[in-house]
Short mmCIF file of C-alpha atoms in Angstrom, two decimals:
data_model
loop_
_atom_site.label_atom_id
_atom_site.label_comp_id
_atom_site.label_asym_id
_atom_site.label_seq_id
_atom_site.Cartn_x
_atom_site.Cartn_y
_atom_site.Cartn_z
CA MET A 1 -4.92 -10.99 7.23
CA LYS A 2 -1.57 -13.09 6.43
CA CYS A 3 0.66 -13.56 3.91
CA THR A 4 0.29 -17.62 2.88
CA ASP A 5 1.20 -19.09 -0.74
CA ALA A 6 -2.53 -21.34 -2.11
CA LEU A 7 -2.42 -23.75 -4.52
CA ILE A 8 -3.79 -23.06 -7.26
CA ILE A 9 -6.40 -25.96 -8.02
CA GLU A 10 -8.78 -24.07 -11.55
CA ASN A 11 -8.01 -21.03 -13.87
CA VAL A 12 -10.99 -21.17 -16.25
CA LYS A 13 -12.36 -18.79 -18.11
CA LEU A 14 -16.67 -18.06 -17.63
CA ASN A 15 -16.80 -15.32 -21.34
CA GLU A 16 -14.58 -13.85 -23.51
CA ASP A 17 -12.73 -11.89 -20.27
CA VAL A 18 -13.53 -13.20 -16.87
CA LEU A 19 -12.41 -15.84 -15.53
CA ARG A 20 -12.28 -18.31 -12.57
CA MET A 21 -9.40 -19.20 -9.92
CA LYS A 22 -10.02 -21.80 -7.52
CA LEU A 23 -7.77 -21.80 -5.20
CA LYS A 24 -6.08 -24.20 -1.91
CA THR A 25 -5.08 -21.32 1.31
CA ASP A 26 -6.17 -21.79 4.82
CA ILE A 27 -7.21 -18.16 4.38
CA ALA A 28 -10.09 -19.43 3.33
CA PRO A 29 -11.66 -20.45 6.00
CA LEU A 30 -10.84 -16.71 7.70
CA VAL A 31 -12.57 -14.84 4.45
CA ARG A 32 -16.08 -12.84 5.43
CA CYS A 33 -18.32 -11.90 2.66
CA GLY A 34 -16.63 -8.53 0.46
CA GLN A 35 -13.22 -9.09 1.36
CA PHE A 36 -10.77 -9.85 -1.18
CA VAL A 37 -7.13 -10.85 -1.55
CA GLN A 38 -4.12 -9.42 -2.95
CA VAL A 39 -2.64 -11.57 -5.96
CA GLN A 40 1.01 -12.06 -6.14
CA VAL A 41 1.57 -12.34 -9.92
CA PRO A 42 3.93 -13.30 -11.76
CA GLY A 43 6.91 -10.56 -13.00
CA PHE A 44 4.87 -7.48 -11.79
CA PHE A 45 6.15 -5.62 -8.72
CA LEU A 46 2.19 -5.11 -7.36
CA ARG A 47 0.07 -7.18 -6.63
CA ARG A 48 -3.94 -7.27 -7.78
CA PRO A 49 -6.54 -6.68 -4.94
CA ILE A 50 -9.02 -8.85 -7.01
CA SER A 51 -12.16 -9.59 -3.72
CA VAL A 52 -13.50 -13.42 -2.67
CA CYS A 53 -15.82 -14.85 -4.32
CA CYS A 54 -17.28 -17.09 -3.35
CA THR A 55 -14.64 -19.74 -0.21
CA GLU A 56 -16.26 -23.13 1.33
CA GLY A 57 -14.14 -24.86 3.73
CA ASP A 58 -10.47 -24.69 2.60
CA THR A 59 -10.96 -24.02 -1.57
CA LEU A 60 -11.51 -20.24 -2.08
CA THR A 61 -13.08 -18.30 -5.66
CA LEU A 62 -12.24 -16.09 -6.90
CA VAL A 63 -14.09 -14.45 -10.79
CA TYR A 64 -11.82 -12.03 -12.28
CA LYS A 65 -12.28 -9.46 -15.58
CA VAL A 66 -8.49 -9.58 -17.46
CA VAL A 67 -8.24 -5.18 -17.62
CA GLY A 68 -4.62 -5.16 -18.15
CA GLN A 69 -1.19 -6.73 -18.53
CA GLY A 70 -0.69 -7.95 -14.64
CA THR A 71 -4.30 -9.80 -15.13
CA ASP A 72 -3.95 -11.29 -18.40
CA ALA A 73 -1.07 -13.43 -16.26
CA MET A 74 -2.62 -13.88 -13.83
CA ALA A 75 -4.61 -14.76 -16.83
CA GLN A 76 -2.08 -17.66 -18.81
CA MET A 77 -1.31 -19.03 -14.89
CA LYS A 78 -1.69 -22.92 -14.85
CA PRO A 79 -3.39 -25.49 -11.84
CA GLN A 80 -1.10 -26.84 -9.62
CA GLN A 81 0.80 -23.75 -9.53
CA THR A 82 1.23 -21.50 -6.33
CA VAL A 83 0.32 -17.65 -5.75
CA SER A 84 2.09 -16.01 -3.11
CA LEU A 85 -1.89 -14.52 -1.45
CA ILE A 86 -1.87 -12.06 1.50
CA GLY A 87 -6.27 -11.92 3.51
CA PRO A 88 -7.72 -12.01 3.61
CA LEU A 89 -7.83 -8.09 3.95
CA GLY A 90 -10.17 -4.80 3.89
CA THR A 91 -13.90 -4.55 6.25
CA GLY A 92 -17.08 -6.13 4.02
CA PHE A 93 -20.42 -6.39 3.71
CA PRO A 94 -22.02 -6.50 6.81
CA LEU A 95 -25.14 -9.40 7.71
CA LEU A 96 -28.25 -7.78 8.88
CA ASP A 97 -30.68 -9.50 10.44
CA ARG A 98 -33.21 -9.20 8.14
CA ASP A 99 -34.08 -10.19 3.80
CA VAL A 100 -31.52 -7.88 1.47
CA THR A 101 -31.55 -6.96 -1.84
CA LEU A 102 -27.72 -7.76 -3.85
CA ILE A 103 -27.13 -5.16 -7.01
CA GLY A 104 -24.13 -5.86 -9.02
CA GLY A 105 -22.14 -5.34 -12.03
CA GLY A 106 -20.54 -6.58 -14.72
CA VAL A 107 -17.22 -8.12 -12.59
CA GLY A 108 -19.66 -6.46 -9.34
CA VAL A 109 -21.04 -9.58 -9.41
CA PRO A 110 -18.44 -12.05 -7.42
CA PRO A 111 -18.28 -10.68 -3.47
CA LEU A 112 -21.39 -10.79 -4.21
CA VAL A 113 -22.26 -14.51 -4.58
CA GLU A 114 -20.68 -15.05 -0.99
CA THR A 115 -23.25 -12.18 0.09
CA ALA A 116 -26.11 -14.62 -1.12
CA LYS A 117 -24.50 -17.34 0.28
CA GLN A 118 -23.83 -16.22 3.73
CA TYR A 119 -27.75 -14.68 3.98
CA ARG A 120 -29.91 -16.99 2.71
CA SER A 121 -27.92 -19.68 5.66
CA ARG A 122 -29.34 -17.37 7.79
CA GLY A 123 -33.11 -17.75 6.04
CA PHE A 124 -34.23 -14.96 5.21
CA HIS A 125 -34.65 -13.47 0.81
CA VAL A 126 -32.15 -12.33 -0.99
CA THR A 127 -33.33 -10.21 -4.04
CA CYS A 128 -30.62 -10.16 -6.55
CA VAL A 129 -30.44 -7.71 -9.72
CA LEU A 130 -27.79 -8.22 -11.81
CA GLY A 131 -27.21 -5.79 -14.97
CA PHE A 132 -24.22 -6.40 -17.76
CA ASN A 133 -23.24 -4.90 -19.96
CA ARG A 134 -25.06 -7.71 -22.81
CA SER A 135 -26.15 -11.29 -22.31
CA ALA A 136 -22.17 -12.21 -23.58
CA ASP A 137 -21.13 -10.42 -20.25
CA MET A 138 -23.14 -12.47 -17.96
CA ILE A 139 -21.84 -13.88 -14.92
CA LEU A 140 -22.80 -16.47 -12.81
CA VAL A 141 -26.17 -15.34 -12.61
CA ASN A 142 -26.90 -19.12 -12.14
CA GLU A 143 -24.99 -19.21 -8.85
CA MET A 144 -27.44 -17.19 -7.51
CA LYS A 145 -30.39 -19.28 -8.75
CA GLU A 146 -28.47 -21.71 -6.89
CA LEU A 147 -28.38 -20.25 -3.38
CA GLY A 148 -32.31 -19.76 -3.44
CA SER A 149 -32.29 -15.97 -4.44
CA GLU A 150 -34.76 -14.10 -6.24
CA VAL A 151 -32.38 -13.26 -9.05
CA GLU A 152 -32.89 -9.56 -12.16
CA THR A 153 -31.57 -9.07 -14.57
CA ALA A 154 -30.22 -6.10 -17.24
CA THR A 155 -29.01 -6.15 -19.61
CA MET A 156 -27.22 -2.77 -21.31
CA ASP A 157 -27.93 -3.48 -24.96
CA GLY A 158 -31.41 -5.79 -23.65
CA SER A 159 -30.27 -9.00 -25.32
CA TYR A 160 -31.67 -10.99 -22.06
CA GLY A 161 -33.20 -9.74 -19.25
CA VAL A 162 -34.36 -6.49 -18.49
CA ARG A 163 -33.06 -3.30 -20.90
CA GLY A 164 -30.88 -0.54 -19.63
CA THR A 165 -29.31 -0.39 -16.69
CA VAL A 166 -30.30 -2.25 -12.56
CA ILE A 167 -31.57 0.79 -12.19
CA ASP A 168 -33.42 0.16 -15.07
CA ALA A 169 -34.14 -3.20 -13.37
CA ILE A 170 -35.67 -2.31 -10.07
CA ARG A 171 -38.39 0.02 -11.74
CA GLU A 172 -39.71 -2.20 -13.53
CA LYS A 173 -40.26 -5.05 -11.76
CA GLY A 174 -41.01 -2.62 -8.24
CA ILE A 175 -37.47 -4.15 -6.17
CA ALA A 176 -36.97 -3.23 -2.43
CA VAL A 177 -34.69 -1.10 -1.67
CA ASP A 178 -34.31 0.02 1.79
CA MET A 179 -31.41 -2.40 2.38
CA VAL A 180 -29.06 -2.74 -0.69
CA LEU A 181 -25.87 -4.10 -0.67
CA ALA A 182 -24.40 -3.02 -3.97
CA CYS A 183 -21.03 -3.59 -5.92
CA GLY A 184 -19.81 -2.57 -9.42
CA PRO A 185 -18.88 0.55 -11.26
CA LEU A 186 -19.19 3.54 -10.11
CA PRO A 187 -21.96 5.06 -11.60
CA MET A 188 -24.09 1.75 -10.86
CA LEU A 189 -23.60 2.61 -6.84
CA LYS A 190 -24.02 6.79 -7.77
CA ALA A 191 -27.14 5.50 -8.82
CA VAL A 192 -27.21 2.65 -6.50
CA CYS A 193 -27.03 5.14 -3.33
CA GLU A 194 -29.79 7.83 -5.20
CA CYS A 195 -32.28 5.07 -5.96
CA ALA A 196 -31.84 2.66 -1.96
CA SER A 197 -32.97 4.25 1.66
CA ASP A 198 -30.14 2.49 2.90
CA GLY A 199 -27.73 0.04 2.35
CA TYR A 200 -24.20 -0.87 1.35
CA VAL A 201 -21.57 -0.29 -1.55
CA SER A 202 -18.27 -2.05 -2.38
CA LEU A 203 -15.64 0.58 -4.29
CA GLU A 204 -13.22 0.06 -6.03
CA SER A 205 -9.49 1.67 -6.58
CA ARG A 206 -6.06 1.76 -7.09
CA MET A 207 -4.04 0.35 -4.42
CA ALA A 208 -0.22 -0.13 -3.35
CA CYS A 209 -0.23 -2.62 -0.41
CA GLY A 210 -4.63 -3.24 0.24
CA PHE A 211 -3.20 -3.67 3.58
CA GLY A 212 -3.64 -0.47 5.20
CA ALA A 213 0.23 1.06 4.94
CA CYS A 214 0.33 3.03 2.28
CA MET A 215 -2.53 5.50 2.21
CA GLY A 216 -3.20 5.08 -1.54
CA CYS A 217 -6.21 4.44 -1.24
CA VAL A 218 -8.39 6.71 0.38
CA VAL A 219 -12.40 8.21 -0.78
CA LYS A 220 -12.97 11.13 2.37
CA THR A 221 -16.35 11.51 4.12
CA PRO A 222 -18.34 13.92 4.31
CA GLU A 223 -16.79 16.09 6.80
CA GLY A 224 -13.02 15.31 5.07
CA GLU A 225 -12.18 12.76 6.59
CA SER A 226 -10.67 9.99 5.19
CA ARG A 227 -11.09 6.07 4.72
CA ARG A 228 -8.97 3.71 3.84
CA VAL A 229 -10.83 1.53 0.85
CA CYS A 230 -9.06 -1.07 1.45
CA THR A 231 -9.20 -0.93 5.09
CA GLU A 232 -12.08 0.72 6.52
CA GLY A 233 -14.06 -1.24 3.04
CA PRO A 234 -14.10 -1.57 0.47
CA VAL A 235 -17.62 -1.37 1.86
CA PHE A 236 -19.64 1.52 2.58
CA ARG A 237 -22.21 2.08 4.13
CA ILE A 238 -24.23 4.73 2.05
CA GLY A 239 -23.43 8.43 3.30
CA GLU A 240 -20.57 7.35 4.30
CA VAL A 241 -18.26 7.86 2.27
CA VAL A 242 -18.28 10.22 -1.21
CA LEU A 243 -18.50 8.51 -4.21
CA MET B 1 26.38 -16.00 14.53
CA ILE B 2 26.50 -12.82 12.89
CA ASP B 3 26.88 -9.68 14.55
CA LEU B 4 24.65 -7.44 12.66
CA SER B 5 23.93 -4.29 14.86
CA VAL B 6 24.95 -1.20 13.85
CA ASN B 7 25.60 2.33 16.34
CA LEU B 8 25.10 5.35 14.27
CA PRO B 9 23.40 8.16 16.25
CA GLY B 10 21.45 8.42 18.01
CA LEU B 11 20.09 4.61 16.72
CA HIS B 12 21.74 1.29 17.77
CA LEU B 13 20.64 -1.04 15.16
CA LYS B 14 20.32 -4.17 16.03
CA ASN B 15 20.07 -5.57 11.99
CA PRO B 16 20.74 -2.25 8.96
CA ILE B 17 17.26 -2.32 8.34
CA ILE B 18 14.58 0.18 8.67
CA PRO B 19 11.00 -0.08 7.13
CA ALA B 20 11.08 3.50 4.59
CA SER B 21 9.14 6.25 6.00
CA GLY B 22 4.99 6.44 4.33
CA CYS B 23 5.88 2.71 3.78
CA ALA B 24 5.75 0.77 6.93
CA GLY B 25 2.52 4.73 8.52
CA TYR B 26 3.60 4.19 12.00
CA GLY B 27 3.62 -0.08 12.42
CA ARG B 28 0.42 -0.70 13.62
CA GLU B 29 -0.44 -2.63 9.49
CA LEU B 30 3.46 -4.40 9.77
CA ALA B 31 2.51 -4.72 13.06
CA GLU B 32 -0.38 -7.45 11.95
CA PHE B 33 2.19 -9.44 10.54
CA TYR B 34 5.31 -9.56 12.54
CA ASP B 35 6.80 -8.28 15.70
CA LEU B 36 8.32 -4.97 14.54
CA SER B 37 10.77 -6.06 17.85
CA ARG B 38 12.78 -8.12 15.19
CA LEU B 39 13.14 -4.76 13.08
CA GLY B 40 16.36 -2.36 13.57
CA GLY B 41 14.17 0.80 13.59
CA ILE B 42 11.88 1.81 12.41
CA ALA B 43 11.29 5.25 10.22
CA ILE B 44 8.02 6.72 10.91
CA LYS B 45 5.10 8.39 8.15
CA SER B 46 5.96 12.02 7.99
CA ALA B 47 5.15 14.42 9.92
CA THR B 48 3.70 18.19 9.34
CA PRO B 49 2.99 20.41 12.47
CA ALA B 50 -0.87 20.64 11.09
CA GLU B 51 -3.70 17.47 9.31
CA ARG B 52 -3.01 17.05 6.19
CA PHE B 53 -5.49 14.99 3.82
CA GLY B 54 -2.91 14.20 1.03
CA ASN B 55 -3.70 14.75 -2.94
CA PRO B 56 -6.57 13.42 -4.92
CA THR B 57 -6.86 9.82 -5.70
CA PRO B 58 -5.05 7.80 -7.97
CA ARG B 59 -2.61 8.10 -5.36
CA ILE B 60 -1.04 5.19 -7.48
CA ALA B 61 0.51 4.10 -10.99
CA GLU B 62 2.82 0.70 -10.93
CA THR B 63 5.70 0.97 -13.63
CA PRO B 64 8.09 -1.75 -14.30
CA MET B 65 10.30 -3.82 -11.27
CA GLY B 66 8.43 -0.12 -9.05
CA MET B 67 5.82 1.80 -8.56
CA LEU B 68 4.46 5.45 -8.64
CA ASN B 69 3.00 7.66 -5.74
CA ALA B 70 1.36 10.71 -5.29
CA ILE B 71 0.15 10.78 -1.56
CA GLY B 72 1.51 14.23 -0.50
CA LEU B 73 2.66 13.50 2.96
CA GLN B 74 -1.07 12.87 3.89
CA ASN B 75 -1.50 12.53 8.04
CA HIS B 76 -3.26 14.18 11.42
CA GLY B 77 -0.26 16.17 12.20
CA VAL B 78 2.42 16.27 14.47
CA ASP B 79 0.26 16.62 17.59
CA TYR B 80 -1.57 13.67 16.95
CA ILE B 81 0.54 11.47 16.45
CA ILE B 82 2.65 12.04 19.42
CA GLU B 83 -0.50 11.41 21.26
CA ASN B 84 -1.84 7.67 19.69
CA GLU B 85 0.76 6.75 17.18
CA LEU B 86 3.99 7.78 19.84
CA PRO B 87 3.06 5.85 22.05
CA PHE B 88 1.44 2.26 19.98
CA LEU B 89 5.44 2.38 18.72
CA ALA B 90 6.79 2.83 22.52
CA GLN B 91 5.69 -1.18 23.46
CA TYR B 92 8.79 -2.40 20.88
CA ASP B 93 12.34 -2.49 21.05
CA THR B 94 13.18 -0.87 17.60
CA GLU B 95 14.78 2.20 17.25
CA VAL B 96 11.90 5.56 15.86
CA ILE B 97 13.22 7.81 13.50
CA ALA B 98 10.30 10.38 13.08
CA ASN B 99 10.48 12.16 9.88
CA VAL B 100 10.30 15.16 10.01
CA ALA B 101 8.14 17.13 6.30
CA GLY B 102 6.64 20.20 6.53
CA ALA B 103 6.33 23.33 3.36
CA ALA B 104 7.84 25.28 5.33
CA GLU B 105 11.59 26.05 7.52
CA GLU B 106 9.32 27.20 10.29
CA ASP B 107 7.50 23.93 9.73
CA TYR B 108 10.87 21.88 10.91
CA VAL B 109 11.20 23.16 13.35
CA GLU B 110 7.05 23.70 14.43
CA VAL B 111 7.49 19.79 14.21
CA ILE B 112 11.12 18.50 15.67
CA ARG B 113 10.00 20.97 19.30
CA LYS B 114 7.78 18.57 19.21
CA MET B 115 9.05 15.82 19.56
CA ASN B 116 11.82 16.52 21.14
CA ASN B 117 9.32 15.85 24.29
CA SER B 118 8.73 12.30 22.79
CA PRO B 119 11.22 8.91 24.75
CA VAL B 120 10.23 7.27 21.60
CA VAL B 121 11.75 9.54 18.77
CA LYS B 122 15.46 8.83 19.06
CA ALA B 123 15.98 10.57 15.26
CA TYR B 124 14.70 12.78 13.40
CA GLU B 125 14.85 11.72 9.79
CA LEU B 126 14.21 15.92 7.30
CA ASN B 127 11.88 15.00 4.54
CA ILE B 128 12.96 17.85 2.00
CA SER B 129 12.58 16.24 -0.89
CA CYS B 130 9.04 14.78 -0.84
CA PRO B 131 8.59 15.33 -4.20
CA ASN B 132 4.63 15.40 -4.24
CA VAL B 133 3.48 18.78 -2.41
CA LYS B 134 3.41 22.25 -4.84
CA HIS B 135 5.12 25.04 -2.85
CA GLY B 136 7.93 23.02 -0.92
CA GLY B 137 9.65 20.28 -0.32
CA ILE B 138 10.92 20.22 -3.59
CA GLY B 139 13.17 23.67 -3.09
CA LEU B 140 14.45 23.67 0.17
CA GLY B 141 16.01 19.38 -1.42
CA THR B 142 16.98 21.22 -5.06
CA ASP B 143 19.06 23.68 -3.64
CA ALA B 144 22.27 23.49 -1.35
CA GLN B 145 22.40 26.28 0.15
CA LEU B 146 18.52 25.67 1.17
CA ALA B 147 18.89 23.27 2.30
CA ALA B 148 21.75 23.52 4.41
CA HIS B 149 19.29 26.60 6.52
CA VAL B 150 16.90 23.41 7.04
CA THR B 151 19.39 21.48 8.35
CA ARG B 152 20.72 23.98 10.77
CA MET B 153 17.91 25.46 11.23
CA ALA B 154 16.10 21.21 12.51
CA LYS B 155 19.99 21.10 14.60
CA GLU B 156 19.30 23.82 16.26
CA ALA B 157 15.42 23.06 18.01
CA SER B 158 16.75 19.34 17.72
CA THR B 159 17.65 17.30 21.16
CA LYS B 160 18.27 14.63 18.73
CA PRO B 161 20.33 13.16 16.08
CA VAL B 162 18.99 14.79 12.86
CA TYR B 163 19.67 13.43 9.02
CA VAL B 164 18.68 14.75 6.26
CA LYS B 165 16.95 13.17 3.55
CA LEU B 166 17.69 13.59 0.27
CA THR B 167 16.45 13.76 -3.46
CA PRO B 168 17.91 12.51 -5.96
CA ASN B 169 15.97 14.51 -8.33
CA VAL B 170 19.37 17.30 -8.23
CA THR B 171 22.18 17.72 -11.42
CA ASP B 172 24.69 17.35 -8.28
CA ILE B 173 23.66 14.85 -5.26
CA VAL B 174 27.90 15.71 -3.79
CA SER B 175 27.22 18.85 -3.43
CA ILE B 176 23.51 18.86 -1.34
CA ALA B 177 25.39 15.76 0.87
CA LYS B 178 28.36 17.76 1.12
CA ALA B 179 25.70 20.91 2.33
CA VAL B 180 24.23 19.62 4.68
CA GLU B 181 27.27 17.47 6.48
CA GLU B 182 28.21 21.57 6.48
CA ALA B 183 24.91 22.26 8.39
CA GLY B 184 25.22 20.40 11.17
CA ALA B 185 23.34 17.09 10.53
CA ASP B 186 23.67 14.23 12.03
CA GLY B 187 23.44 11.27 8.77
CA LEU B 188 22.01 11.28 5.53
CA VAL B 189 19.13 9.81 4.04
CA LEU B 190 19.70 8.91 0.35
CA ILE B 191 17.87 8.72 -2.20
CA ASN B 192 13.72 8.98 -2.05
CA THR B 193 11.96 9.08 -5.07
CA LEU B 194 12.63 10.05 -8.36
CA LEU B 195 9.30 12.09 -9.70
CA GLY B 196 7.81 10.08 -12.42
CA MET B 197 5.69 10.24 -14.98
CA ARG B 198 2.39 7.66 -16.66
CA ILE B 199 -0.02 8.90 -19.24
CA ASP B 200 -3.79 6.45 -19.71
CA LEU B 201 -4.09 4.96 -23.22
CA ARG B 202 -7.15 5.29 -23.24
CA THR B 203 -7.80 8.56 -21.85
CA GLY B 204 -4.15 10.74 -22.82
CA ARG B 205 -4.06 11.88 -19.42
CA PRO B 206 -1.51 10.99 -16.11
CA VAL B 207 -2.99 8.16 -14.74
CA LEU B 208 -1.80 10.23 -11.70
CA ALA B 209 -4.67 12.71 -10.12
CA ASN B 210 -1.85 14.63 -9.35
CA GLY B 211 -0.33 14.46 -12.38
CA THR B 212 4.38 13.63 -11.83
CA GLY B 213 4.42 10.82 -8.68
CA GLY B 214 7.57 8.98 -7.45
CA LEU B 215 9.07 6.41 -8.29
CA SER B 216 10.24 3.84 -6.27
CA GLY B 217 10.86 -0.53 -5.93
CA PRO B 218 13.56 -1.62 -7.78
CA ALA B 219 13.85 0.19 -11.30
CA ILE B 220 15.01 2.78 -8.56
CA LYS B 221 17.78 0.73 -7.49
CA PRO B 222 21.02 1.21 -9.08
CA VAL B 223 20.38 5.48 -9.20
CA ALA B 224 20.43 4.63 -5.88
CA VAL B 225 23.99 2.65 -4.85
CA ARG B 226 25.33 5.67 -7.32
CA MET B 227 24.50 8.60 -4.92
CA VAL B 228 24.65 6.46 -1.42
CA TYR B 229 28.71 5.41 -3.64
CA GLN B 230 29.07 9.68 -4.44
CA CYS B 231 27.82 10.80 -1.66
CA ALA B 232 29.76 8.78 1.03
CA ARG B 233 32.75 9.56 -0.22
CA ALA B 234 32.50 12.26 -0.14
CA VAL B 235 30.94 12.71 3.96
CA HIS B 236 32.73 11.94 6.82
CA ILE B 237 28.67 11.54 8.69
CA PRO B 238 26.84 7.89 8.21
CA VAL B 239 24.43 7.19 5.25
CA ILE B 240 21.20 4.92 5.37
CA GLY B 241 20.20 3.72 2.08
CA VAL B 242 16.76 3.33 0.46
CA GLY B 243 15.57 2.77 -2.66
CA GLY B 244 14.82 0.14 -4.13
CA ILE B 245 15.68 -3.25 -2.15
CA SER B 246 13.94 -6.01 -1.25
CA THR B 247 16.10 -9.17 -0.88
CA PRO B 248 20.03 -9.30 2.19
CA GLU B 249 21.63 -9.52 -1.90
CA ASP B 250 21.07 -5.62 -2.03
CA VAL B 251 21.29 -5.03 1.05
CA ILE B 252 25.01 -5.89 0.83
CA GLU B 253 24.65 -4.39 -2.23
CA PHE B 254 24.33 -0.77 -0.29
CA LEU B 255 26.82 -2.14 2.20
CA LEU B 256 29.72 -1.35 -0.43
CA ALA B 257 28.38 1.64 -1.67
CA GLY B 258 29.49 3.53 1.24
CA ALA B 259 25.82 2.65 3.80
CA ASP B 260 25.55 2.31 7.24
CA ALA B 261 22.34 0.89 7.46
CA VAL B 262 19.22 0.47 4.88
CA GLU B 263 15.67 1.56 5.07
CA VAL B 264 13.54 -1.35 2.80
CA GLY B 265 10.60 1.06 1.05
CA ALA B 266 8.35 -0.33 -1.47
CA ALA B 267 9.15 -3.44 -0.82
CA ASN B 268 7.18 -3.22 1.22
CA PHE B 269 3.65 -2.99 -0.56
CA ALA B 270 4.50 -5.62 -2.26
CA ASP B 271 5.84 -7.92 0.63
CA PRO B 272 4.68 -7.05 4.76
CA MET B 273 6.85 -9.78 4.98
CA VAL B 274 10.21 -8.47 3.24
CA CYS B 275 12.05 -6.57 6.03
CA VAL B 276 11.96 -9.71 8.33
CA LYS B 277 12.97 -12.48 5.95
CA ILE B 278 16.18 -10.37 4.26
CA ILE B 279 16.86 -9.98 8.32
CA ASP B 280 16.44 -13.72 9.26
CA ARG B 281 18.46 -14.61 5.42
CA LEU B 282 21.00 -11.99 5.75
CA PRO B 283 23.48 -13.75 7.62
CA GLU B 284 22.76 -16.52 4.86
CA THR B 285 23.74 -14.25 2.13
CA MET B 286 26.46 -12.58 4.03
CA LYS B 287 28.49 -16.20 4.42
CA LYS B 288 28.42 -17.05 0.72
CA TYR B 289 29.23 -13.87 -0.45
CA GLY B 290 32.48 -14.60 2.27
CA TYR B 291 31.64 -12.34 4.94
CA ALA B 292 31.96 -12.33 7.92
CA SER B 293 30.38 -9.59 9.13
CA LEU B 294 29.27 -6.49 8.65
CA GLN B 295 32.81 -4.89 8.95
CA GLU B 296 34.01 -6.77 6.72
CA ILE B 297 31.81 -5.59 4.22
CA LYS B 298 32.84 -1.50 4.92
CA GLU B 299 36.35 -2.41 4.52
CA LYS B 300 35.58 -4.30 0.53
CA ARG B 301 33.58 -1.54 -0.49
CA ALA B 302 34.56 -0.13 -3.92
CA ILE B 303 37.07 2.87 -3.96
#
């Protein structure tokens, strides 16, 4: 990991409150799927932890949602501006030698793009189950299809794909859940942990540093030991930590 | 070359910059970014007699120019730290200050007695001010007699110099500083975090699971400068200033207020390179303001 200045080459809206930022940075080639970066937004004391959507050469892509003042300021940043990044951070998804099912909810979908790319490039079959509140919130579905993944979609309001949650889509379509890699809101991850026989989940947490020093983002193992979401995570094996 | 070295009881600092306790773990994380031997010293995360998991999450909330934390003294306990963390720090040429915390006076004595045998630890910093531990530190640091009592017990147990880190959450910090000096403290560290709270507009509940947390970052710097100024004039022992420092200009301001060295806290979270950036830029910043040495800054201190 290192602290470096990156050049913004694109910062565009994908929908009402989700944006895609592309950055030129020497840390891009170091990123593994499921890792994140800490983005410094001018005017804010702490950085924003954002998962890496995908990388290509020295280009790093972040897809992020405007959820507060910090990400709103990030959305105002323009191409040619520089932004300070710390990364790559955390422990991402494992690269297993097998077919996998990727499960993403809302802005939990972005880190699964690089993950799908890695599995597809090694010749494994990837099934994606992507859940959104409504069709207007859908992101990165085409990107997943272009990577050669089989994609099933669920929307809570039924405006696209299966009506309901990703779990409803899994049941309705009979999708294999013997090895899942999931990222999304906590209730979705809890449901995934209940229905999958094995797999990994990527967690979100409020954090100060993002590199293991502050102990702000800890979760507990079933034995009561602590794990840092920013360092031992954000990806944990199902059952490794208590959600 | 400006000589940045500072000699304090037990501490031969090659420069006056020390990452503050709780903001640098036991050095391993910052060591990923730079050579810890660059630092004057390092104040390691609080040690308590037994392992503590700390508070529930969320433990962190951002604030204007700062942050709240309610970590709750999470640590593996003094034995684990001696066995697993101090040997890592031994490879670096930097002065290690062990921050000691507890729920009762006996806890401080127990941690100190165990760490006395470690050559890595050069001095202790008594955390009698962490606002997060219920029935704990807050009581000791907010009462002059209790603060003096725990200082005396720590001094009796210790074979190394004892610095006392004061809480700003008091009516009259000078009376606490004087009481601690009278009790034998070798130096003061001030300030710890200011007790604060943020409330989530959607839920109507505090953002931190603990309810309240300690405010740190640039937002608290003027409070810290004021308290260093007041205490440095009232005591005859060294003062290490801490609170919102993130630039070499901040360091000079604290030295002018009466500090002999400084600790850098929350700024490490925003920029893990901040301490070396400050060290690199301190000489040129001193020159810019007309100071040829740290001594010249001290001589310029406001009266």
